[in-house]
Coordinates of C-alpha atoms and ligand atoms in Angstrom, one line a residue:
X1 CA 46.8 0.8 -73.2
X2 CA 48.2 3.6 -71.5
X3 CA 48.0 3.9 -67.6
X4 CA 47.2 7.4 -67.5
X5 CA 50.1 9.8 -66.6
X6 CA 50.7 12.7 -64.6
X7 CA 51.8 15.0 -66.7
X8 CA 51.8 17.6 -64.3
X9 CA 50.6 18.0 -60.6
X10 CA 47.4 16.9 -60.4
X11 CA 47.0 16.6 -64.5
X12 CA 46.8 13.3 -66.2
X13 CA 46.5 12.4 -69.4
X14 CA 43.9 9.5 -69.7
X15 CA 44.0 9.0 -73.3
X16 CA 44.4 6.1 -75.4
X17 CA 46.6 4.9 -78.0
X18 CA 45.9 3.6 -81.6
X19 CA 48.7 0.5 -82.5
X20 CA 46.5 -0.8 -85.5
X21 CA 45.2 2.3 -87.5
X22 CA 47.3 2.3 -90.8
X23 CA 44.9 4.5 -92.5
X24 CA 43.2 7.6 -90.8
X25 CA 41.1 9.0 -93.4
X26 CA 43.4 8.7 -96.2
X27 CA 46.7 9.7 -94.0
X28 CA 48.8 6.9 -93.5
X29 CA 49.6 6.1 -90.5
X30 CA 52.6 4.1 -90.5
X31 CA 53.0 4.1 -86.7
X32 CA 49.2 4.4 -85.6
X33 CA 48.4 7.4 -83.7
X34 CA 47.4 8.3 -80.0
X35 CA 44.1 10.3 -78.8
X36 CA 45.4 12.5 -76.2
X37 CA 42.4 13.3 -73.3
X38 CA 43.3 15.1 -70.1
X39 CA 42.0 14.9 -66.8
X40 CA 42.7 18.0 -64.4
X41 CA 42.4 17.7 -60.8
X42 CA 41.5 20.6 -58.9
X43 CA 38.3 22.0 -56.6
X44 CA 36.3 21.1 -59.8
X45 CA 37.6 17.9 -61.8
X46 CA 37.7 18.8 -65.7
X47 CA 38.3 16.7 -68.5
X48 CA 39.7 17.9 -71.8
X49 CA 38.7 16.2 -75.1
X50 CA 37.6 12.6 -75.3
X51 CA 38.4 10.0 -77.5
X52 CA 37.9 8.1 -80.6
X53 CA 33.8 5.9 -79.5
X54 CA 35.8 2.4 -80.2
X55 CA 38.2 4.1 -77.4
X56 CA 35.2 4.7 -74.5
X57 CA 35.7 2.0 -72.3
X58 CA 39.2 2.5 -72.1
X59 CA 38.7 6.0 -71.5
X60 CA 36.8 5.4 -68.8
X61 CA 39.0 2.9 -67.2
X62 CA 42.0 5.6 -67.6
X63 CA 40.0 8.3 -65.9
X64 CA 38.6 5.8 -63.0
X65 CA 42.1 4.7 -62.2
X66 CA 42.3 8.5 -60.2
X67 CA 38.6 9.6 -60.1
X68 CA 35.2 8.0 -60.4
X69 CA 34.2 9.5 -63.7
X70 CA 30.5 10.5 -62.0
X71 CA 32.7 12.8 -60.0
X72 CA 33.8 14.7 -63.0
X73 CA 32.3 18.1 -63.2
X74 CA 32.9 19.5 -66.6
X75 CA 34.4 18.4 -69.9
X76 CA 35.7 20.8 -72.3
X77 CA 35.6 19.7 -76.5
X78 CA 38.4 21.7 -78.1
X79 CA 37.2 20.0 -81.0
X80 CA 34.3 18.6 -82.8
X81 CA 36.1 16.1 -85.2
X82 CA 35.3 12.6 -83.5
X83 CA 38.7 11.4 -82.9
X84 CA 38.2 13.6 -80.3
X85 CA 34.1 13.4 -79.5
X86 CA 33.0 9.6 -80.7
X87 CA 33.1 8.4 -77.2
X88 CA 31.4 11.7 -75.7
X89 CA 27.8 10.3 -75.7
X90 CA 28.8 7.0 -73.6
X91 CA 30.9 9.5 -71.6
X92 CA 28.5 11.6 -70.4
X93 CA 25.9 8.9 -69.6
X94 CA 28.8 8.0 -67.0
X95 CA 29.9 11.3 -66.2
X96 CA 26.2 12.7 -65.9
X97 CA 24.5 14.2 -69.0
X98 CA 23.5 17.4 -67.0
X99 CA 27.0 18.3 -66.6
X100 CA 28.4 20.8 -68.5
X101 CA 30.4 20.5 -72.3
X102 CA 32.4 23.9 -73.2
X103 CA 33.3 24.6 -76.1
X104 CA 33.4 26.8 -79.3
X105 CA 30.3 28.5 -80.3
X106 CA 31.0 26.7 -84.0
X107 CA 31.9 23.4 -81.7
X108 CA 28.2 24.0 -80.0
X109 CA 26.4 23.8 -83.3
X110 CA 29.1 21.3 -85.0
X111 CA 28.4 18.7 -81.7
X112 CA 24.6 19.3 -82.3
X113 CA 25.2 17.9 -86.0
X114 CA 27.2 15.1 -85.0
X115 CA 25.5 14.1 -82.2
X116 CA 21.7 13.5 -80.9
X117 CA 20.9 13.3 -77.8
X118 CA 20.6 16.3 -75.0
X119 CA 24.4 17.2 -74.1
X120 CA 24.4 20.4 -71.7
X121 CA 26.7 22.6 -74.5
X122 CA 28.2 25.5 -72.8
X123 CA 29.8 27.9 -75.8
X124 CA 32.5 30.2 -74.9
X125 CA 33.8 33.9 -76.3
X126 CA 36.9 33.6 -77.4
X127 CA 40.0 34.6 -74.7
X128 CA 37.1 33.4 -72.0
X129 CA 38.6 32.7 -68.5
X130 CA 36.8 30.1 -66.5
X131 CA 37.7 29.4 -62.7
X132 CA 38.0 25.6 -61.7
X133 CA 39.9 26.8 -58.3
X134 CA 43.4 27.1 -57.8
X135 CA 43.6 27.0 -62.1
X136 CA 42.0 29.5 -64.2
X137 CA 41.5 27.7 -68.0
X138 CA 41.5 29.9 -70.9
X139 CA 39.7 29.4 -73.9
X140 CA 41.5 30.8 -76.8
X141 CA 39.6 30.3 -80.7
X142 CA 41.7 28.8 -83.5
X143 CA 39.0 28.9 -86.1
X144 CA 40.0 27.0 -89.2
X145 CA 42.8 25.4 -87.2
X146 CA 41.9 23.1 -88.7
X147 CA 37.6 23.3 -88.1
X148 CA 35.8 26.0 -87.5
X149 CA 35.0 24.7 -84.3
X150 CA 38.9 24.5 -83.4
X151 CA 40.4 26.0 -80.1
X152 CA 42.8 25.7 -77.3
X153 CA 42.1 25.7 -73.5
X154 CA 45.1 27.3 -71.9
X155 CA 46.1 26.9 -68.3
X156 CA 47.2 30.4 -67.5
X157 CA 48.9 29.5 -63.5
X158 CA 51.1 26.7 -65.3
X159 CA 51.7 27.8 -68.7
X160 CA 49.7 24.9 -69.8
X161 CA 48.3 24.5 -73.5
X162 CA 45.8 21.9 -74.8
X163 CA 46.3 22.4 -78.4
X164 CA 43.7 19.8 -80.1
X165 CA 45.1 18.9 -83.3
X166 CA 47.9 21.2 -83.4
X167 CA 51.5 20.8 -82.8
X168 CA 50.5 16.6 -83.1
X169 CA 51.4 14.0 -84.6
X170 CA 50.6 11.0 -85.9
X171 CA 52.4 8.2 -83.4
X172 CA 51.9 5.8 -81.3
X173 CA 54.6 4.2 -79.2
X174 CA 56.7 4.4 -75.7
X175 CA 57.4 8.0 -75.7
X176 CA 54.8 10.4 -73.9
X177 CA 57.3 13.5 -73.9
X178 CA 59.5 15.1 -76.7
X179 CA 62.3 13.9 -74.1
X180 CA 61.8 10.7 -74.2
X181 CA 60.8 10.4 -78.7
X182 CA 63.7 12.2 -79.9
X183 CA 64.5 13.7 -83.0
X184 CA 62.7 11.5 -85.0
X185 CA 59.5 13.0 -83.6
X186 CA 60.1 16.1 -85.9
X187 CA 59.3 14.0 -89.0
X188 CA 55.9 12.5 -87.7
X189 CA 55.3 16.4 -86.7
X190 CA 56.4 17.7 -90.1
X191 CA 53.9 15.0 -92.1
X192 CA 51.4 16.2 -89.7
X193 CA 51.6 19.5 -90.7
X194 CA 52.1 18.9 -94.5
X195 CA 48.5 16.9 -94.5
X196 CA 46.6 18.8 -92.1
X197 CA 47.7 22.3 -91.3
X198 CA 49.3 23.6 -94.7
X199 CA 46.5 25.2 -96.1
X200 CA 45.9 27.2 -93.0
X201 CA 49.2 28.6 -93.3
X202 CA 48.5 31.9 -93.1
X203 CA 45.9 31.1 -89.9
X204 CA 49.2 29.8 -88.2
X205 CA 51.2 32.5 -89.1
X206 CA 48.7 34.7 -87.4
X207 CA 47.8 32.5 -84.5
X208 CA 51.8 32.2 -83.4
X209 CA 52.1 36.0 -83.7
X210 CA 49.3 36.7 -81.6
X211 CA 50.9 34.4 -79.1
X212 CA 54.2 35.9 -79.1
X213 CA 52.8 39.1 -78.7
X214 CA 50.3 38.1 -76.0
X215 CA 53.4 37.1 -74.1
X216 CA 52.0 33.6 -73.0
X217 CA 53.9 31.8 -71.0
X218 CA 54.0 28.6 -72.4
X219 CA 55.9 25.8 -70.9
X220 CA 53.9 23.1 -72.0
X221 CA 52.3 21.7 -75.2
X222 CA 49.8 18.9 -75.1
X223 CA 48.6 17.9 -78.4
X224 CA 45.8 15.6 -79.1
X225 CA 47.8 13.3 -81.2
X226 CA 51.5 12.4 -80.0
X227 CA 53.8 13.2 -78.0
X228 CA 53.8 16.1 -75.3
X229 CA 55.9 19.0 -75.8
X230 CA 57.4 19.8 -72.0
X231 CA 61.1 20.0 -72.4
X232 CA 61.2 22.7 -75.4
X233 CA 58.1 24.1 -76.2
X234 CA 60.0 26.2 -78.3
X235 CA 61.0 23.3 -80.9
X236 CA 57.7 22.7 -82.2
X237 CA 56.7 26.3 -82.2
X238 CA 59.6 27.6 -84.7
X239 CA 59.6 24.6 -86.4
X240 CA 55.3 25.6 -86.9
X241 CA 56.7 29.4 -87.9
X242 CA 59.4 27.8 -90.4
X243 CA 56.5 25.8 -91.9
X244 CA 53.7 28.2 -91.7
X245 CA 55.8 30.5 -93.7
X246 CA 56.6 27.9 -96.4
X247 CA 60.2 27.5 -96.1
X248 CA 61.8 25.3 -98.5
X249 CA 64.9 23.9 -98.5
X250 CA 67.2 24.2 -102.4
X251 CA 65.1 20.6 -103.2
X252 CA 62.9 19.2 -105.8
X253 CA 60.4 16.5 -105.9
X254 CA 59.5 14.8 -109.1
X255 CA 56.8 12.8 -109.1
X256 CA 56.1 10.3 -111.7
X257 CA 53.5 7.5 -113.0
X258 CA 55.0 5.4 -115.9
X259 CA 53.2 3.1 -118.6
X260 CA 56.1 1.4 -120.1
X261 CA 58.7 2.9 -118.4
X262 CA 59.5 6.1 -120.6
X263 CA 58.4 8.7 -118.4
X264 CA 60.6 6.4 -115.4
X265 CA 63.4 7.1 -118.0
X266 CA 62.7 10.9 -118.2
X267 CA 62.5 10.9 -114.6
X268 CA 65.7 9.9 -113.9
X269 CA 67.1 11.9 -116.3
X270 CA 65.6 15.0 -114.7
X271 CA 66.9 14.0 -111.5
X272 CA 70.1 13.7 -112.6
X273 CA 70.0 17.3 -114.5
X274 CA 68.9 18.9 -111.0
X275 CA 71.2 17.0 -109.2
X276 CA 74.3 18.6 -111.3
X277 CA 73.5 21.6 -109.9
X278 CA 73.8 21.1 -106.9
X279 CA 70.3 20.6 -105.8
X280 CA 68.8 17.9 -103.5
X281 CA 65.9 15.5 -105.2
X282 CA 63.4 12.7 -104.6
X283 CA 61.8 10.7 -106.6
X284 CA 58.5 9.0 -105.9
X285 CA 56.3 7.5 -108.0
X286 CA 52.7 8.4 -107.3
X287 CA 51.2 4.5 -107.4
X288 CA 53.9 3.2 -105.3
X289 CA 54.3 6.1 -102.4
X290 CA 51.1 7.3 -100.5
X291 CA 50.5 11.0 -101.0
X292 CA 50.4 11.9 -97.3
X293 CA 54.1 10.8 -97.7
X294 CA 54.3 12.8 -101.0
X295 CA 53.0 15.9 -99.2
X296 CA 55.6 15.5 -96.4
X297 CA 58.3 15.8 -99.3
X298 CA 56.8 18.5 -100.9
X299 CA 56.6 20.6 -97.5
X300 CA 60.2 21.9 -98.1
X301 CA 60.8 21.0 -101.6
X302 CA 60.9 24.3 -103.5
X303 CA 60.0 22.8 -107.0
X304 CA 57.4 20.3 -108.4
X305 CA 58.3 18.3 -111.3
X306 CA 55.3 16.2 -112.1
X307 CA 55.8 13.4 -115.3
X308 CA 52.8 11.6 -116.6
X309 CA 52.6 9.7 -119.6
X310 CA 49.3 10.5 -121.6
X311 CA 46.5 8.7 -121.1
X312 CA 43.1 8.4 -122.8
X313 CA 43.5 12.4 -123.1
X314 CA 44.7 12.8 -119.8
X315 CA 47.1 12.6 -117.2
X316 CA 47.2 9.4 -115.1
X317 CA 44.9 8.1 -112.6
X318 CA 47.2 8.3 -109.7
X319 CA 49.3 11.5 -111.3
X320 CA 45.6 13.4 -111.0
X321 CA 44.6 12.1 -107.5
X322 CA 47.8 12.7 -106.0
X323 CA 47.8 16.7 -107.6
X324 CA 44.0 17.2 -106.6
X325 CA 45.6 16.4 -103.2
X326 CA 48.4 18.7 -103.1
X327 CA 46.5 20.9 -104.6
X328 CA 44.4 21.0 -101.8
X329 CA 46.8 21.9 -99.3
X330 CA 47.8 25.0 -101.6
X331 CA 52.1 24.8 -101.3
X332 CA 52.7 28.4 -102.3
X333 CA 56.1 30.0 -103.8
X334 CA 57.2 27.1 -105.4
X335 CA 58.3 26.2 -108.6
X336 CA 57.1 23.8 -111.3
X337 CA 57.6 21.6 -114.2
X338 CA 56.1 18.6 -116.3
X339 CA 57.2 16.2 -118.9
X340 CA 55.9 13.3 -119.8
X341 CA 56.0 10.5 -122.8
X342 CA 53.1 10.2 -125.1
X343 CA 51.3 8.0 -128.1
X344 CA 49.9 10.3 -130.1
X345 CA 47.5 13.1 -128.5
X346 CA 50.0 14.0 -125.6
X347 CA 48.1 16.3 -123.6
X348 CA 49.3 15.4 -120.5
X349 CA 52.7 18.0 -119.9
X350 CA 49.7 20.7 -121.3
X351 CA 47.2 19.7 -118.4
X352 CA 49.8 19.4 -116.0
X353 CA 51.1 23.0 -116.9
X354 CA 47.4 24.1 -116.4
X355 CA 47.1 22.8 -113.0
X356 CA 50.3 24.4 -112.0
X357 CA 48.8 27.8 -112.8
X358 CA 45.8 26.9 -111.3
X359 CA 47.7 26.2 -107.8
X360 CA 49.3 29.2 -108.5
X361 CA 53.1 27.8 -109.1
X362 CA 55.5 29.6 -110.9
X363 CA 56.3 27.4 -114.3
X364 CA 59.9 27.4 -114.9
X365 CA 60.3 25.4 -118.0
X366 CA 57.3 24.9 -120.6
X367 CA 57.8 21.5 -119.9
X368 CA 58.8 18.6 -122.0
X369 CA 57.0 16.0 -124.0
X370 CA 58.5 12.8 -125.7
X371 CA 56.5 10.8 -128.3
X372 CA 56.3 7.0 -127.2
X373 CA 59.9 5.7 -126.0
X374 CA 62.7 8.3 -125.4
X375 CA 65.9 8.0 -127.2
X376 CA 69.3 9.5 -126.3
X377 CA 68.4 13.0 -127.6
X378 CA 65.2 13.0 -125.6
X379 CA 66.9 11.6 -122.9
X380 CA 69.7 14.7 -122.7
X381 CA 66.6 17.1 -123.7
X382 CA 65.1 15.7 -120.2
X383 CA 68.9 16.0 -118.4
X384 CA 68.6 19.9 -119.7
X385 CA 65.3 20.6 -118.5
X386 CA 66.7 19.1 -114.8
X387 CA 69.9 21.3 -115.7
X388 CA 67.2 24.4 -115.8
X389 CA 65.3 23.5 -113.1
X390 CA 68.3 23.1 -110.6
X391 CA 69.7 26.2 -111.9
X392 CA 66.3 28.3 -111.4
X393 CA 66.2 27.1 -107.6
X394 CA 69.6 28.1 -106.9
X395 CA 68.8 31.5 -108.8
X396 CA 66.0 31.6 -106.1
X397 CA 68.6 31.5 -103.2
X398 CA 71.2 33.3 -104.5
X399 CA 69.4 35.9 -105.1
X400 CA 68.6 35.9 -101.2
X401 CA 65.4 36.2 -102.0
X402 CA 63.1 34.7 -99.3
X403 CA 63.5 31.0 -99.6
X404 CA 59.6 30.8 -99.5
Ligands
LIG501 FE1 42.4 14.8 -84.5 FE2 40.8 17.0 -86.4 O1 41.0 15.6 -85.3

């Protein structure tokens, strides 16, 4: 358990970290996570976001380490989801269920539908101020960031932002600042944004430009999940307008499900073709890699080469759960591909094709389908189609053309 940690004077962060949780809702979680909770000290003693409910008690034993928790006198929920909220009923029976919960006006109605019970919800108007004595908190809406009930509570004297979910990440270690975690940080930040913030894209894009042109002084970043941001702010924030925008880098994924090792064969064929251009690739194949570790790749991949054999008039099990899932988080200006070997219907390159239009992706080769096991003409017709591929991405950034 964490002791807490002043994070700054008279702010602690009381939360708790995760060392076991592998899976959080179908995002692995290789390195558990944290549930950031912050206690602020001032003429009235605030506490911002609570904690996963198998968390409570050692939420409670964080915050009573500097305060008796009766003593608290308000708690804000940036959030409803209850990584943030399970332990808010137990909480408040401690802290006093008279006292006062701000949040969202979506985060009033969202509570009331996750919890029973008589919590003394106080909604706010977005850009709100709220005087706690020598602070002033802001409450500033990030709808859709990534609930409706999302928002941040900003501490205007400091330059102090509770960002809920964004700017997290999934990690649980030593580290409590982006001094002391590193570079490595940036990947556990990246996956974060791949699974939980890409299809708000655009809501980010918005959100930082209304920031920058607010001119908020922000000098520090305190996520739910993760680390802090305190030494460069500014790291996470560009790295947030790099991804918000859909950068890519001149890379291609190819993802793959194989019954008897044809489609492998095409794979690494196609690697090999984009490769000889130049072009960076991975291969992963969908049943051994987890897609939140697929959707990391594909954050700044710009093209997605998808092989599936065919199967019972379809494409594979995993090839299909892993595509409703990126499809999901809606990766735009990308390219796309299929191939695939195949018995005798052979669908699968046809249905893949499909999908990419669906998701909006720009189909640069019709795609390529080999009947049962690939011989050496198939296997330079799947080289080509990688030759193709590689050559159409760097087309795409030669031509200067935003690398988006
Ligand atoms: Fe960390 Fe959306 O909850």
């Amino acid at each position: 358990m964490y002791k807490p940690v002043e994070i700054a004077k008279g702010i602690y962060n009381v939360g708790c970290r995760d060392w076991d949780i592998r899976d959080f809702h179908g995002y692995s979680t290789y390195q558990g996570t944290t549930y950031n909770a912050f206690l602020i000290v001032d003429e009235k003693i605030v506490l911002v976001d609570a904690v996963k409910k198998e968390f409570t008690q050692e939420l409670l034993d964080n915050i009573s380490a500097i305060v008796d928790p009766a003593k608290i006198d308000m708690v804000v929920s940036n959030h409803t989801e209850m990584d943030h909220t399970g332990a808010l009923p137990a909480l408040m029976d401690r802290i006093g269920i008279e006292k006062p919960v701000f949040c969202s006006k979506m985060g009033e109605k969202n509570l009331k539908e996750h919890f029973t019970g008589n919590l003394n919800l106080r909604s706010i108007t977005d850009g709100e101020d709220l005087s706690i004595g020598q602070r002033t908190l802001t409450f500033i809406e990030t709808k859709m960031l990534h609930w409706p009930d999302s928002m941040f509570t900003y501490i205007k004297n400091e330059g102090i932002l509770f960002s809920s979910d964004a700017f997290g990440q999934h990690y649980a270690g030593d580290a409590m600042f982006d001094d002391e975690a590193g570079e490595e940080i940036m990947s556990h930040a990246a996956k974060y944004f791949a699974n939980i913030l890409l299809n708000y894209a655009p809501r980010v894009e918005q959100l930082l430009a209304t920031v920058k042109d607010s001119g908020m002084k922000i000098s520090m970043i305190c996520p739910d999940h993760g680390i802090l941001w305190r030494k460069d702010p500014g790291v996470i924030i560009d790295a947030y307008a790099r991804w918000s925008r859909q950068e890519c880098e001149p890379k291609a994924l190819i993802l793959f499900d194989t019954m008897w090792e044809s489609t492998a064969a095409m794979a690494r064929q196609v690697a090999r073709g984009i490769e000889s251009q130049g072009v960076g690739v991975r291969i992963m194949n969908t049943r051994k890699c987890h897609r939140s570790d697929i959707m990391t790749e594909m954050l700044d991949s710009k093209a997605l080469v998808v092989g599936s054999p065919t199967l019972n008039n379809g494409i594979f099990p995993v090839v299909a759960d892993v595509m409703t899932y990126i499809k999901g988080l809606r990766p735009k200006n990308r390219m796309a591909a299929a191939f695939g070997s195949y018995g005798w219907s052979g669908e699968a390159v046809k249905i893949l094709n499909r999908e990419f239009e669906t998701m909006g992706l720009e189909i640069v080769t019709p795609g390529l389908a080999v009947k049962y096991v690939p011989d050496a003409d198939d296997l330079a017709r799947s080289f080509e189609m990688g030759e193709t591929i590689g050559q159409k991405i760097n087309t795409a950034f030669a031509k200067g053309k935003p690398i988006t």
